[in-house]
XYZ file of C-alpha atoms in Angstrom:
768
model
C 145.027 50.868 29.310
C 142.449 53.496 30.337
C 138.856 52.405 30.620
C 136.235 54.713 29.239
C 133.686 55.139 31.965
C 130.825 55.843 29.633
C 131.618 52.564 27.693
C 131.677 50.633 30.987
C 128.278 52.065 32.070
C 126.729 51.377 28.568
C 127.914 47.814 28.657
C 126.546 47.420 32.181
C 123.231 48.698 30.955
C 123.210 46.308 28.028
C 124.097 43.364 30.289
C 121.354 44.364 32.771
C 118.841 44.824 30.021
C 119.834 41.360 28.597
C 119.414 39.927 32.042
C 115.926 41.300 32.352
C 115.038 40.246 28.868
C 116.127 36.634 29.700
C 113.846 36.537 32.886
C 111.443 34.037 31.258
C 108.391 32.860 33.255
C 106.597 29.544 32.833
C 103.083 28.935 33.946
C 102.239 25.333 35.109
C 98.446 24.544 35.411
C 97.370 21.323 37.247
C 94.515 19.102 36.556
C 91.466 18.971 38.861
C 88.240 18.970 36.911
C 85.816 21.945 37.375
C 88.106 23.482 40.153
C 90.609 24.111 37.374
C 88.486 27.058 36.193
C 90.401 28.919 39.088
C 93.358 28.871 36.688
C 91.631 31.470 34.462
C 91.533 33.702 37.630
C 95.196 33.131 38.146
C 96.051 34.145 34.605
C 93.778 37.195 34.961
C 95.782 38.371 38.022
C 99.151 37.745 36.570
C 98.186 39.795 33.465
C 96.734 42.640 35.281
C 99.900 42.811 37.693
C 102.131 42.872 34.600
C 103.661 39.361 35.258
C 104.847 37.986 31.834
C 103.708 34.603 30.866
C 106.198 33.182 28.333
C 105.345 29.512 28.441
C 102.453 27.402 29.467
C 102.207 23.704 30.424
C 99.134 21.893 31.720
C 97.295 18.679 32.326
C 93.583 17.933 31.952
C 91.555 20.966 32.857
C 94.887 22.873 33.166
C 95.747 21.853 29.610
C 92.260 23.124 28.438
C 92.884 26.512 30.085
C 96.396 26.743 29.187
C 95.701 25.644 25.495
C 93.110 28.324 25.167
C 95.322 30.924 26.488
C 98.165 29.875 24.226
C 95.794 29.949 21.346
C 95.104 33.547 21.845
C 92.060 33.561 24.120
C 91.768 36.315 26.754
C 90.583 35.468 30.230
C 87.266 37.095 29.504
C 86.737 35.030 26.445
C 87.747 31.775 28.378
C 85.328 32.715 31.198
C 82.441 33.268 28.579
C 83.309 29.929 26.941
C 83.147 28.118 30.232
C 79.761 29.606 31.065
C 78.296 29.101 27.587
C 75.427 26.723 27.443
C 77.176 24.620 24.656
C 80.110 24.074 26.917
C 77.995 23.147 29.967
C 75.908 20.711 27.706
C 79.117 19.191 26.271
C 80.492 18.455 29.694
C 77.475 16.212 30.302
C 77.340 14.761 26.838
C 74.073 16.497 25.819
C 73.152 18.730 22.990
C 71.330 22.029 22.579
C 67.579 21.296 22.078
C 67.815 23.021 18.760
C 70.565 20.698 17.557
C 68.696 17.327 18.699
C 67.961 15.525 15.387
C 64.471 14.403 16.060
C 64.491 12.181 12.800
C 67.131 9.704 14.300
C 65.886 9.931 17.956
C 65.108 6.492 19.544
C 61.280 5.790 19.769
C 59.315 6.881 22.758
C 58.758 3.553 24.554
C 59.134 2.231 27.924
C 62.962 1.264 27.642
C 65.032 2.045 30.521
C 68.449 0.547 29.771
C 70.169 -0.363 26.455
C 72.879 -2.825 25.701
C 74.869 -2.972 22.498
C 76.862 -5.824 21.135
C 78.041 -7.645 18.050
C 76.875 -11.131 17.283
C 80.444 -12.340 16.735
C 81.387 -11.416 20.349
C 77.947 -11.674 22.006
C 79.182 -11.805 25.537
C 81.959 -8.995 25.175
C 81.968 -5.341 25.090
C 78.334 -4.988 26.122
C 78.986 -2.229 28.657
C 79.793 1.231 27.492
C 83.435 2.423 27.840
C 82.246 6.015 28.598
C 79.408 7.700 30.494
C 78.850 10.651 28.340
C 78.786 11.251 24.633
C 81.893 13.422 23.564
C 80.584 14.495 20.153
C 79.738 18.082 20.955
C 82.917 18.637 22.862
C 84.792 17.164 19.920
C 83.169 19.764 17.637
C 83.569 22.684 19.979
C 87.306 22.182 20.451
C 87.862 21.692 16.805
C 85.845 24.737 16.102
C 87.545 27.160 18.314
C 91.080 25.825 18.189
C 91.675 24.709 14.576
C 92.574 28.315 13.390
C 95.147 28.749 16.012
C 96.710 25.376 15.211
C 96.922 26.348 11.588
C 98.432 29.834 12.458
C 101.108 28.071 14.485
C 101.919 25.802 11.502
C 100.966 22.774 13.994
C 104.034 23.571 16.008
C 103.083 24.417 19.794
C 106.250 26.538 20.028
C 104.591 28.989 17.557
C 101.503 29.598 19.300
C 100.852 32.893 20.874
C 102.518 31.332 23.930
C 104.674 28.223 23.566
C 102.716 25.315 25.077
C 103.011 21.698 26.264
C 100.412 19.284 27.668
C 100.394 15.720 28.775
C 98.163 12.641 28.273
C 98.458 9.127 29.684
C 99.441 6.145 27.564
C 97.825 3.376 29.768
C 99.225 0.587 27.620
C 102.845 1.636 27.912
C 102.232 3.034 31.443
C 103.847 6.338 30.514
C 102.960 9.951 29.781
C 102.630 11.327 26.283
C 103.860 14.846 25.778
C 102.192 16.946 23.075
C 104.391 19.609 21.396
C 103.065 19.650 18.019
C 100.122 18.507 15.836
C 96.397 19.359 16.299
C 95.857 21.390 19.351
C 92.214 20.256 19.943
C 93.281 16.657 19.634
C 95.954 17.340 22.274
C 93.668 18.974 24.604
C 90.988 16.282 24.226
C 93.463 13.562 24.995
C 94.759 15.439 27.994
C 91.255 15.866 29.538
C 89.947 12.430 28.799
C 88.673 11.422 32.312
C 88.665 7.593 32.356
C 85.252 6.053 32.028
C 83.623 9.495 31.757
C 84.859 10.323 28.319
C 85.734 8.048 25.494
C 89.431 7.322 25.215
C 91.234 8.926 22.316
C 93.196 7.113 19.786
C 96.261 9.088 18.556
C 98.739 7.555 16.162
C 97.465 4.051 17.089
C 97.893 4.730 20.859
C 94.932 4.892 23.346
C 95.358 8.004 25.571
C 93.546 9.051 28.731
C 93.595 12.013 31.087
C 97.155 13.179 31.686
C 96.539 13.482 35.479
C 96.878 9.664 35.716
C 100.616 9.932 35.586
C 101.473 13.678 35.780
C 98.925 15.925 37.257
C 101.488 18.978 37.641
C 103.762 18.983 34.641
C 106.399 21.414 36.075
C 109.101 18.792 34.939
C 107.823 19.036 31.389
C 107.877 22.945 31.577
C 111.562 22.869 32.895
C 112.724 20.327 30.472
C 111.103 21.980 27.353
C 111.811 25.589 28.026
C 114.286 26.180 30.882
C 112.305 29.157 32.411
C 113.977 31.342 34.969
C 110.804 31.453 37.098
C 107.842 28.799 37.383
C 104.567 29.951 38.544
C 102.269 26.944 39.419
C 98.607 27.012 39.889
C 97.568 23.698 41.713
C 93.980 22.804 42.403
C 94.615 19.066 42.549
C 96.488 18.325 45.765
C 96.420 14.800 47.192
C 93.630 12.451 46.378
C 90.926 12.145 48.991
C 90.301 8.644 50.431
C 87.814 6.838 48.200
C 84.080 7.012 49.195
C 82.357 3.679 49.279
C 79.245 5.239 47.454
C 81.314 7.306 44.949
C 82.429 5.224 41.980
C 84.434 8.094 40.447
C 86.504 8.565 43.708
C 87.253 4.887 43.804
C 88.358 4.791 40.234
C 90.592 7.882 40.778
C 92.403 6.372 43.641
C 92.899 3.066 41.826
C 94.414 4.521 38.608
C 95.825 7.892 39.551
C 99.444 8.183 40.603
C 100.517 10.718 43.291
C 101.993 13.663 41.392
C 105.150 15.529 42.170
C 104.350 19.174 42.976
C 107.995 20.268 42.877
C 108.649 23.397 40.626
C 111.941 22.186 39.262
C 113.426 25.738 39.188
C 115.612 27.872 41.568
C 112.744 30.466 41.712
C 109.024 29.716 41.815
C 105.817 29.803 43.556
C 102.782 27.665 43.676
C 99.428 29.243 43.972
C 96.801 26.923 45.496
C 93.206 28.100 45.182
C 91.020 26.078 47.658
C 87.948 24.325 46.259
C 85.518 21.713 47.369
C 83.379 21.316 44.191
C 83.035 18.065 42.399
C 84.973 17.078 39.252
C 82.281 17.852 36.824
C 80.362 20.652 38.741
C 80.651 23.633 36.368
C 77.629 25.355 37.966
C 79.845 28.016 39.757
C 82.193 29.250 37.063
C 82.433 32.887 38.329
C 83.034 31.736 41.882
C 85.809 29.370 40.966
C 87.528 31.988 38.718
C 87.368 34.514 41.406
C 89.134 32.088 43.989
C 91.941 31.750 41.646
C 92.160 35.440 41.098
C 92.043 36.334 44.797
C 94.650 33.643 45.698
C 96.994 34.858 42.997
C 96.781 38.482 44.143
C 97.580 37.374 47.657
C 100.929 36.026 46.430
C 101.699 38.889 43.973
C 104.307 40.604 46.173
C 106.169 37.448 46.419
C 105.916 36.747 42.600
C 107.137 40.399 41.759
C 110.202 39.981 43.771
C 111.242 37.143 41.491
C 110.256 39.083 38.085
C 111.440 42.534 38.064
C 110.723 43.064 34.330
C 106.896 43.517 33.880
C 104.881 43.300 30.920
C 101.972 45.709 30.419
C 98.440 44.323 29.691
C 98.469 46.554 26.559
C 101.689 44.648 25.355
C 99.727 41.235 25.911
C 96.647 42.411 24.092
C 98.772 43.630 21.079
C 100.606 40.254 21.073
C 97.241 38.468 20.977
C 95.859 40.676 18.280
C 98.903 40.060 16.099
C 98.618 36.239 16.588
C 94.823 36.180 15.949
C 95.490 38.212 12.701
C 97.196 35.109 11.286
C 94.000 32.917 11.720
C 92.745 31.523 8.328
C 89.051 31.611 7.642
C 87.025 28.691 8.948
C 86.254 27.084 5.623
C 86.354 23.318 4.592
C 87.135 22.253 1.023
C 87.111 18.473 1.417
C 86.082 15.762 3.826
C 87.668 12.293 4.303
C 86.481 9.253 6.222
C 89.328 7.839 8.474
C 88.254 4.192 9.057
C 89.620 1.296 6.898
C 86.932 -1.016 8.435
C 84.100 0.851 6.677
C 83.007 -0.133 3.287
C 82.796 2.349 0.416
C 78.921 2.097 0.684
C 79.040 2.987 4.422
C 81.394 5.975 3.696
C 78.966 6.996 0.954
C 76.141 7.037 3.474
C 78.076 9.120 5.898
C 79.273 11.575 3.375
C 75.773 12.030 1.876
C 74.516 12.905 5.339
C 77.080 15.818 5.440
C 75.723 17.219 2.238
C 75.731 16.483 -1.392
C 78.633 18.952 -2.347
C 80.829 18.736 0.678
C 83.680 16.940 -1.204
C 84.102 19.333 -4.040
C 82.913 22.687 -2.778
C 84.125 25.112 -0.054
C 81.801 25.655 2.873
C 81.946 27.072 6.395
C 82.448 25.497 9.744
C 79.038 26.792 10.733
C 77.417 24.764 7.959
C 79.348 21.689 8.780
C 78.398 21.959 12.377
C 74.731 21.047 12.005
C 75.384 18.217 9.606
C 78.158 16.891 11.795
C 75.959 16.798 14.914
C 73.156 15.104 12.880
C 75.485 12.448 11.811
C 76.794 11.956 15.365
C 73.272 11.187 16.428
C 72.828 8.473 13.829
C 72.245 5.055 15.408
C 74.691 3.506 13.105
C 77.451 5.700 14.284
C 78.964 5.122 17.764
C 81.646 7.926 17.756
C 82.944 10.542 15.369
C 85.911 12.894 15.862
C 86.461 15.724 13.393
C 90.265 16.642 12.851
C 90.786 19.784 10.768
C 94.088 20.573 9.052
C 94.740 23.674 6.938
C 95.857 23.533 3.304
C 97.557 26.786 2.405
C 97.358 25.856 -1.359
C 93.567 25.469 -1.145
C 93.117 28.191 1.379
C 90.827 26.076 3.435
C 90.695 23.163 5.882
C 90.633 19.498 4.975
C 88.400 17.642 7.476
C 89.278 14.135 8.518
C 86.517 12.180 10.243
C 87.611 9.426 12.481
C 84.349 7.362 12.560
C 83.615 4.325 14.657
C 80.362 2.445 13.714
C 77.979 1.322 16.231
C 77.618 -2.267 17.273
C 74.898 -4.005 15.071
C 72.671 -5.493 17.840
C 70.973 -3.708 20.633
C 68.749 -4.980 23.385
C 66.360 -2.738 25.400
C 64.808 -3.591 28.691
C 62.280 -1.415 30.786
C 58.699 -1.075 31.764
C 56.690 0.475 34.500
C 56.463 -0.477 38.192
C 53.661 0.760 40.205
C 51.572 0.625 43.435
C 48.560 0.060 41.194
C 48.268 -3.148 39.066
C 49.501 -1.359 35.918
C 52.948 -2.924 36.172
C 54.367 -3.911 32.842
C 57.793 -5.266 31.482
C 59.308 -4.112 28.261
C 61.879 -6.060 25.955
C 63.152 -4.823 22.675
C 65.695 -5.912 20.058
C 67.166 -4.004 17.120
C 69.605 -5.218 14.505
C 71.325 -2.801 12.027
C 72.357 -3.407 8.509
C 74.686 -0.502 7.450
C 75.367 0.173 3.815
C 74.628 2.916 1.287
C 71.099 2.799 2.636
C 70.736 1.899 6.307
C 68.171 -0.628 7.436
C 67.142 -1.539 11.015
C 64.975 -4.543 12.045
C 63.227 -4.072 15.362
C 60.932 -6.044 17.634
C 59.523 -5.296 21.104
C 57.091 -6.674 23.482
C 55.206 -5.269 26.520
C 53.767 -7.699 29.040
C 51.451 -7.133 31.981
C 47.927 -7.511 33.302
C 46.992 -4.106 32.103
C 48.718 -3.736 28.832
C 50.298 -6.193 26.533
C 51.767 -5.615 23.004
C 54.095 -7.041 20.316
C 55.520 -4.936 17.496
C 57.729 -5.879 14.466
C 59.136 -2.913 12.502
C 61.775 -2.249 9.836
C 63.196 1.159 9.072
C 64.932 1.797 5.770
C 66.894 5.098 5.846
C 68.130 6.461 2.640
C 70.647 8.955 4.131
C 71.186 12.374 2.586
C 71.224 15.841 3.893
C 67.459 15.971 4.165
C 66.881 12.458 5.492
C 63.822 10.293 4.522
C 62.918 6.732 5.574
C 60.247 4.036 5.032
C 58.928 1.980 8.049
C 56.804 -1.182 7.410
C 55.245 -2.399 10.640
C 52.956 -4.894 12.372
C 51.456 -4.175 15.831
C 49.231 -5.980 18.381
C 47.909 -4.022 21.327
C 45.688 -5.030 24.255
C 44.424 -2.817 27.046
C 42.485 -4.513 29.913
C 40.953 -1.737 31.840
C 38.904 -4.142 34.159
C 41.979 -5.820 35.687
C 43.994 -2.660 36.372
C 41.687 -0.962 38.670
C 42.251 -2.207 42.273
C 44.856 -0.525 44.472
C 46.679 -1.442 47.565
C 44.022 0.425 49.473
C 40.665 -0.302 48.049
C 38.746 -2.595 45.717
C 36.652 -0.995 42.918
C 34.224 -2.785 40.450
C 34.500 -0.853 37.156
C 32.866 -1.807 33.837
C 34.476 -4.776 31.973
C 36.449 -3.237 28.921
C 39.166 -4.935 26.897
C 40.478 -3.204 23.862
C 42.406 -5.267 21.253
C 44.260 -4.113 18.060
C 46.061 -5.677 15.341
C 47.250 -3.756 12.251
C 49.939 -3.438 9.784
C 51.058 -0.800 7.378
C 53.667 1.443 5.909
C 54.943 4.832 7.167
C 57.123 7.336 5.197
C 59.151 9.800 7.297
C 61.003 12.949 6.093
C 63.086 15.359 8.152
C 62.427 19.019 8.111
C 65.126 20.868 9.868
C 66.517 19.347 13.051
C 63.387 19.178 15.246
C 60.524 18.405 12.761
C 59.376 15.180 11.089
C 56.877 14.992 8.368
C 55.056 11.642 8.100
C 52.461 9.916 6.021
C 51.102 6.420 6.641
C 48.727 3.732 5.345
C 47.305 1.173 7.793
C 44.987 -1.889 7.333
C 43.726 -3.744 10.539
C 41.042 -4.479 13.100
C 40.071 -3.347 16.504
C 38.130 -5.767 18.624
C 36.581 -4.430 21.818
C 34.941 -6.776 24.564
C 32.629 -5.134 27.074
C 29.596 -5.511 29.149
C 27.011 -2.761 29.007
C 25.938 -3.537 32.539
C 27.793 -4.005 35.805
C 25.511 -7.042 36.672
C 27.501 -9.881 34.967
C 29.005 -13.215 36.204
C 31.901 -15.345 35.189
C 29.440 -17.497 33.181
C 28.373 -14.583 30.985
C 29.888 -13.831 27.646
C 30.672 -10.232 26.757
C 29.490 -8.147 23.801
C 32.093 -7.809 21.000
C 32.560 -4.992 18.520
C 35.060 -5.468 15.609
C 35.919 -2.710 13.238
C 37.946 -3.848 10.209
C 39.477 -0.675 8.802
C 41.930 1.059 6.622
C 43.194 4.510 7.040
C 45.600 7.116 5.433
C 47.029 9.766 7.591
C 49.419 12.845 7.167
C 51.079 14.548 10.043
C 53.872 16.866 11.396
C 55.716 16.396 14.706
C 58.115 19.196 15.957
C 59.698 18.146 19.288
C 62.314 19.806 21.427
C 61.198 18.486 24.787
C 64.104 17.444 27.051
C 62.391 14.155 28.309
C 60.108 11.699 27.004
C 58.134 11.778 30.247
C 58.000 14.624 32.721
C 59.658 17.164 30.556
C 60.299 20.582 32.099
C 61.744 22.499 29.004
C 61.220 22.675 25.252
C 58.020 22.271 23.176
C 56.241 19.674 21.048
C 53.641 20.397 18.353
C 51.828 17.406 16.718
C 49.271 17.853 13.740
C 47.524 14.873 12.351
C 44.928 14.514 9.651
C 43.550 11.008 8.995
C 40.775 9.365 6.843
C 39.279 6.263 8.063
C 37.007 3.721 6.422
C 35.804 0.295 7.392
C 33.191 -2.268 8.522
C 31.777 -2.576 11.999
C 30.514 -6.004 13.227
C 28.929 -6.022 16.680
C 27.860 -9.373 18.322
C 26.007 -9.429 21.621
C 26.700 -11.597 24.499
C 24.469 -13.289 27.175
C 23.653 -10.093 29.129
C 21.526 -8.670 26.084
C 17.971 -9.652 25.300
C 17.659 -12.551 22.891
C 16.002 -10.307 20.259
C 19.358 -8.626 19.618
C 21.262 -9.912 16.637
C 24.595 -9.225 15.088
C 24.968 -5.745 13.526
C 27.129 -4.931 10.406
C 27.550 -1.413 9.325
C 30.027 0.499 7.054
C 31.605 3.660 8.381
C 33.857 6.271 7.092
C 35.030 9.562 8.783
C 37.777 12.284 9.027
C 39.811 12.842 12.151
C 41.781 15.944 12.853
C 44.095 16.266 15.979
C 46.354 18.964 17.347
C 48.514 18.677 20.431
C 50.800 21.466 21.579
C 52.968 21.366 24.742
C 55.298 24.261 25.503
C 57.288 25.162 28.513
C 57.391 28.887 27.745
C 58.946 30.086 31.012
C 62.233 28.736 32.244
C 63.623 30.753 35.278
C 66.290 28.816 37.010
C 64.461 26.439 39.450
C 61.043 27.264 37.926
C 59.352 26.311 34.700
C 55.837 27.004 33.523
C 54.151 25.332 30.482
C 50.806 24.689 28.968
C 49.261 21.531 27.177
C 46.768 22.078 24.540
C 44.850 19.301 22.753
C 42.159 19.855 20.215
C 40.253 17.046 18.290
C 37.571 17.247 15.729
C 36.180 13.979 14.351
C 33.245 13.093 12.000
C 33.110 9.608 13.426
C 29.704 8.180 13.580
C 28.231 6.271 16.597
C 28.743 2.469 16.649
C 26.111 -0.063 17.397
C 25.595 1.042 21.099
C 26.839 3.561 23.606
C 29.755 1.469 25.075
C 31.047 0.641 21.581
C 30.738 4.242 20.579
C 32.571 5.623 23.804
C 35.382 3.110 23.551
C 36.237 4.098 20.065
C 35.898 7.836 20.717
C 39.025 9.980 20.976
C 40.251 10.370 24.602
C 41.903 13.169 26.565
C 44.836 11.668 28.616
C 46.980 14.564 29.684
C 48.886 12.975 32.459
C 50.643 9.495 32.659
C 48.150 7.831 34.953
C 45.117 8.984 32.853
C 46.320 6.633 30.132
C 45.610 3.730 32.425
C 42.020 4.532 33.231
C 38.910 4.434 31.120
C 37.311 7.636 31.693
C 33.981 7.905 29.809
C 33.453 11.675 30.573
C 36.980 12.502 29.073
C 36.001 11.090 25.621
C 34.294 12.882 22.896
C 34.276 13.271 19.066
C 35.292 16.894 19.278
C 36.865 18.546 22.220
C 39.529 21.056 23.522
C 41.713 20.296 26.459
C 43.906 22.915 28.126
C 46.275 22.503 31.018
C 48.880 24.476 32.906
C 52.121 22.859 34.235
C 54.326 24.408 36.844
C 57.558 22.633 37.710
C 59.847 23.447 40.617
C 63.335 22.038 40.445
C 63.940 21.343 44.234
C 67.454 20.056 43.369
C 69.007 18.761 40.282
C 66.736 16.063 38.550
C 64.300 16.389 41.530
C 61.056 18.140 40.518
C 57.855 19.141 42.114
C 55.146 19.355 39.513
C 51.617 20.958 40.031
C 49.252 20.677 37.074
C 45.747 21.470 36.217
C 43.571 20.599 33.174
C 40.134 21.537 31.796
C 38.320 19.356 29.257
C 35.610 20.790 27.193
C 33.753 18.681 24.786
C 31.814 20.193 21.858
C 29.040 17.754 22.503
C 29.240 14.990 25.142
C 28.359 11.531 24.272
C 25.579 10.319 26.430
C 23.822 6.896 27.023
C 19.959 6.848 26.317
C 17.533 4.493 28.002
C 18.277 1.859 25.370
C 22.053 1.927 25.655
C 22.446 3.769 22.360
C 24.768 6.752 22.135
C 23.407 10.342 21.665
C 24.900 13.757 21.645
C 24.254 16.218 24.313
C 23.621 19.928 23.577
C 26.236 22.144 22.697
C 28.512 22.800 24.706
C 28.941 19.407 26.553
C 29.766 19.146 30.297
C 33.185 20.275 31.149
C 35.527 18.111 33.298
C 38.764 18.706 35.208
C 41.892 17.003 36.382
C 44.374 18.191 38.926
C 47.772 16.392 39.464
C 50.666 16.715 41.762
C 53.810 14.681 41.503
C 57.262 14.516 43.097
C 59.559 13.187 40.493
C 63.170 12.095 40.542
C 64.506 11.879 37.086
C 67.081 9.140 37.635
C 69.645 8.045 35.096
C 67.509 4.939 34.544
C 64.054 6.486 34.477
C 61.688 8.515 36.437
C 60.606 7.738 39.993
C 57.487 9.512 41.080
C 54.905 9.955 43.904
C 51.517 11.039 42.311
C 48.399 12.532 43.794
C 45.660 13.157 41.160
C 42.126 14.281 41.033
C 39.497 13.466 38.372
C 36.164 15.306 38.486
C 34.160 12.315 37.512
C 34.064 8.683 36.647
C 35.868 7.087 39.443
C 34.343 5.749 42.678
C 36.658 8.265 44.434
C 38.012 11.220 42.525
C 41.341 11.103 44.195
C 44.171 8.697 43.207
C 47.545 8.121 44.779
C 50.290 6.035 43.390
C 53.922 5.379 43.174
C 55.627 4.837 39.789
C 59.002 3.839 38.514
C 59.572 3.791 34.683
C 57.609 4.809 31.833
C 53.773 4.730 31.150
C 54.314 4.565 27.353
C 52.902 2.245 24.925
C 53.278 1.119 21.336
C 51.323 3.351 19.036
C 47.601 2.801 18.623
C 45.985 2.158 15.171
C 44.678 5.837 15.420
C 48.054 7.314 16.035
C 50.634 8.393 13.410
């Protein structure tokens, strides 16, 4: 039998082509935290060099990068995502300032730490299981990966590149391999670093970071796909010895098993970009990606020897476009609450927050985003995970929300600790009643020689897309300016002034957008001021007393995007308040006044208008520049004497320490105060603040020869404040060294102090 040479050659060509076609390449990406950004550079180098990527398997950060690539994202898009402000905020559990829902924000008080627990297990579960809030990360992964999941029909083999990732089942002490289902859920589970992110419950199983049991899933790659060549990118290596001052390194060494970095294949190569950054240090994205890119290029000749059949970058782009063309539109047709422990009333409250028509109309992911993040900030909700699944019949996604309600009891502790005698402690309690309407009962107390207070408050929140609430309240305040004045270095003898307030009322609140709250209030109460109008008094003397029994009605607006409740360095805050006040003044004189003085009773009424605007309008890396504008106009009449009048006059208090001094020359019925604030970030959370303020009264309040109040000519005498502070914004509150200058009033214009905590008080009767 004669062989046809042309047939033999053709057969050999076919067999050779089949062999080349069968040269399949698997890419394995290790865990490693922020250093895993190098995987993006490795993928870029492989694509540019024509190396095909037929399968991907990853763990933790490797799962996130590999999952994005398998879902059709280019390396440029992945790099842009990793550098985006939203991703960087999601890593640390924060929100963009425009998404912070001011309506549900915790009150600005002196609390430093908060513990949550249930009454039925009072001593259990008081410590949080995670450091950062995962809600923004949950939304981002759902938003960018749900269309790819739907296009693959929830089968990871049908993604643009077949994909596997691994998570850790810490109960069964084994790995969980994801090959189907929701891609965002799989990536979230694989990258759930213990104690940093909240563990994920999938099919009733608690899952953590896959790196605990398999930080380099080459075995999973080989068993699932049988590739001819495995290219690995490893940024993990062996665990460094634990550091006695680094809790994360201790936990990592206790719970993470040593991984096998074998490639399970006859042909393969492991690329090992070198990095020394921290697990959560995502500040050098470009540099880490470049490390992976350069290291992969250095091994490219070796890789090409194993893979003779190359794939052009144009072919990869075409494949990506074809896969993305299958993405459905990001629309939602229905929402379901996945928690059998929630009552129907609680579910109604949750759904009402997401919008009145969300269950029977189609709307976009973008519209859902704002309402989801609002709900995630509700103090009745501990955790919420969105899982979207596409319904081809409806042509839209169904959204299932896995909701975990917050514990019903919270305890707060804090205060201010200072080198001056203005130390105070703070304790607060809050109990939540969660139903179709949400009610919170709150109580707090401040205690210290300078300031003491007690407050009882309730808040009835009616839910809805545009939230509104009612707050009945009772407040007692006391400021003792006489006892707070001495320092460690000198003794001063100021005027004796003690301010007391007791009042109750009702406040109505309504949200307007994310950052703005509209408020109206009615208050009834009494101020009681004790004072001497001379410095020549003894312990046997009795003080003068002015009572003002009053009622007031107020309207206001508060728009707040500041990043901190004290020592902010970004964002802005605008407060506008209008108040009408009426009441009766009763002044009784003590033993330092002549005997001919008798009690005085006078009726008063006035209007009070206030504006405060703080704005950090320049943010350039380590430098921020802002201003603080305060304007007050009041028709308030004088009280019985100068001291009573100046005590009740509006005060200009632009820096924390100024709230603890009684500065007569910084009080007036009408004034404008303007300050500039420059903030230099020396290192993360470590700021140098330099500030200067000018106070210009319309007419100063003067003391005449008979101790009565009188107005100066217009304009009044200007005053100035300069402030310098070195501030460490620690996780439990600010620590500061302060040097301040006041142009008048004090025995010495300079003041130096050390502070830890918050110089914040319960609201005065004149505040909204």
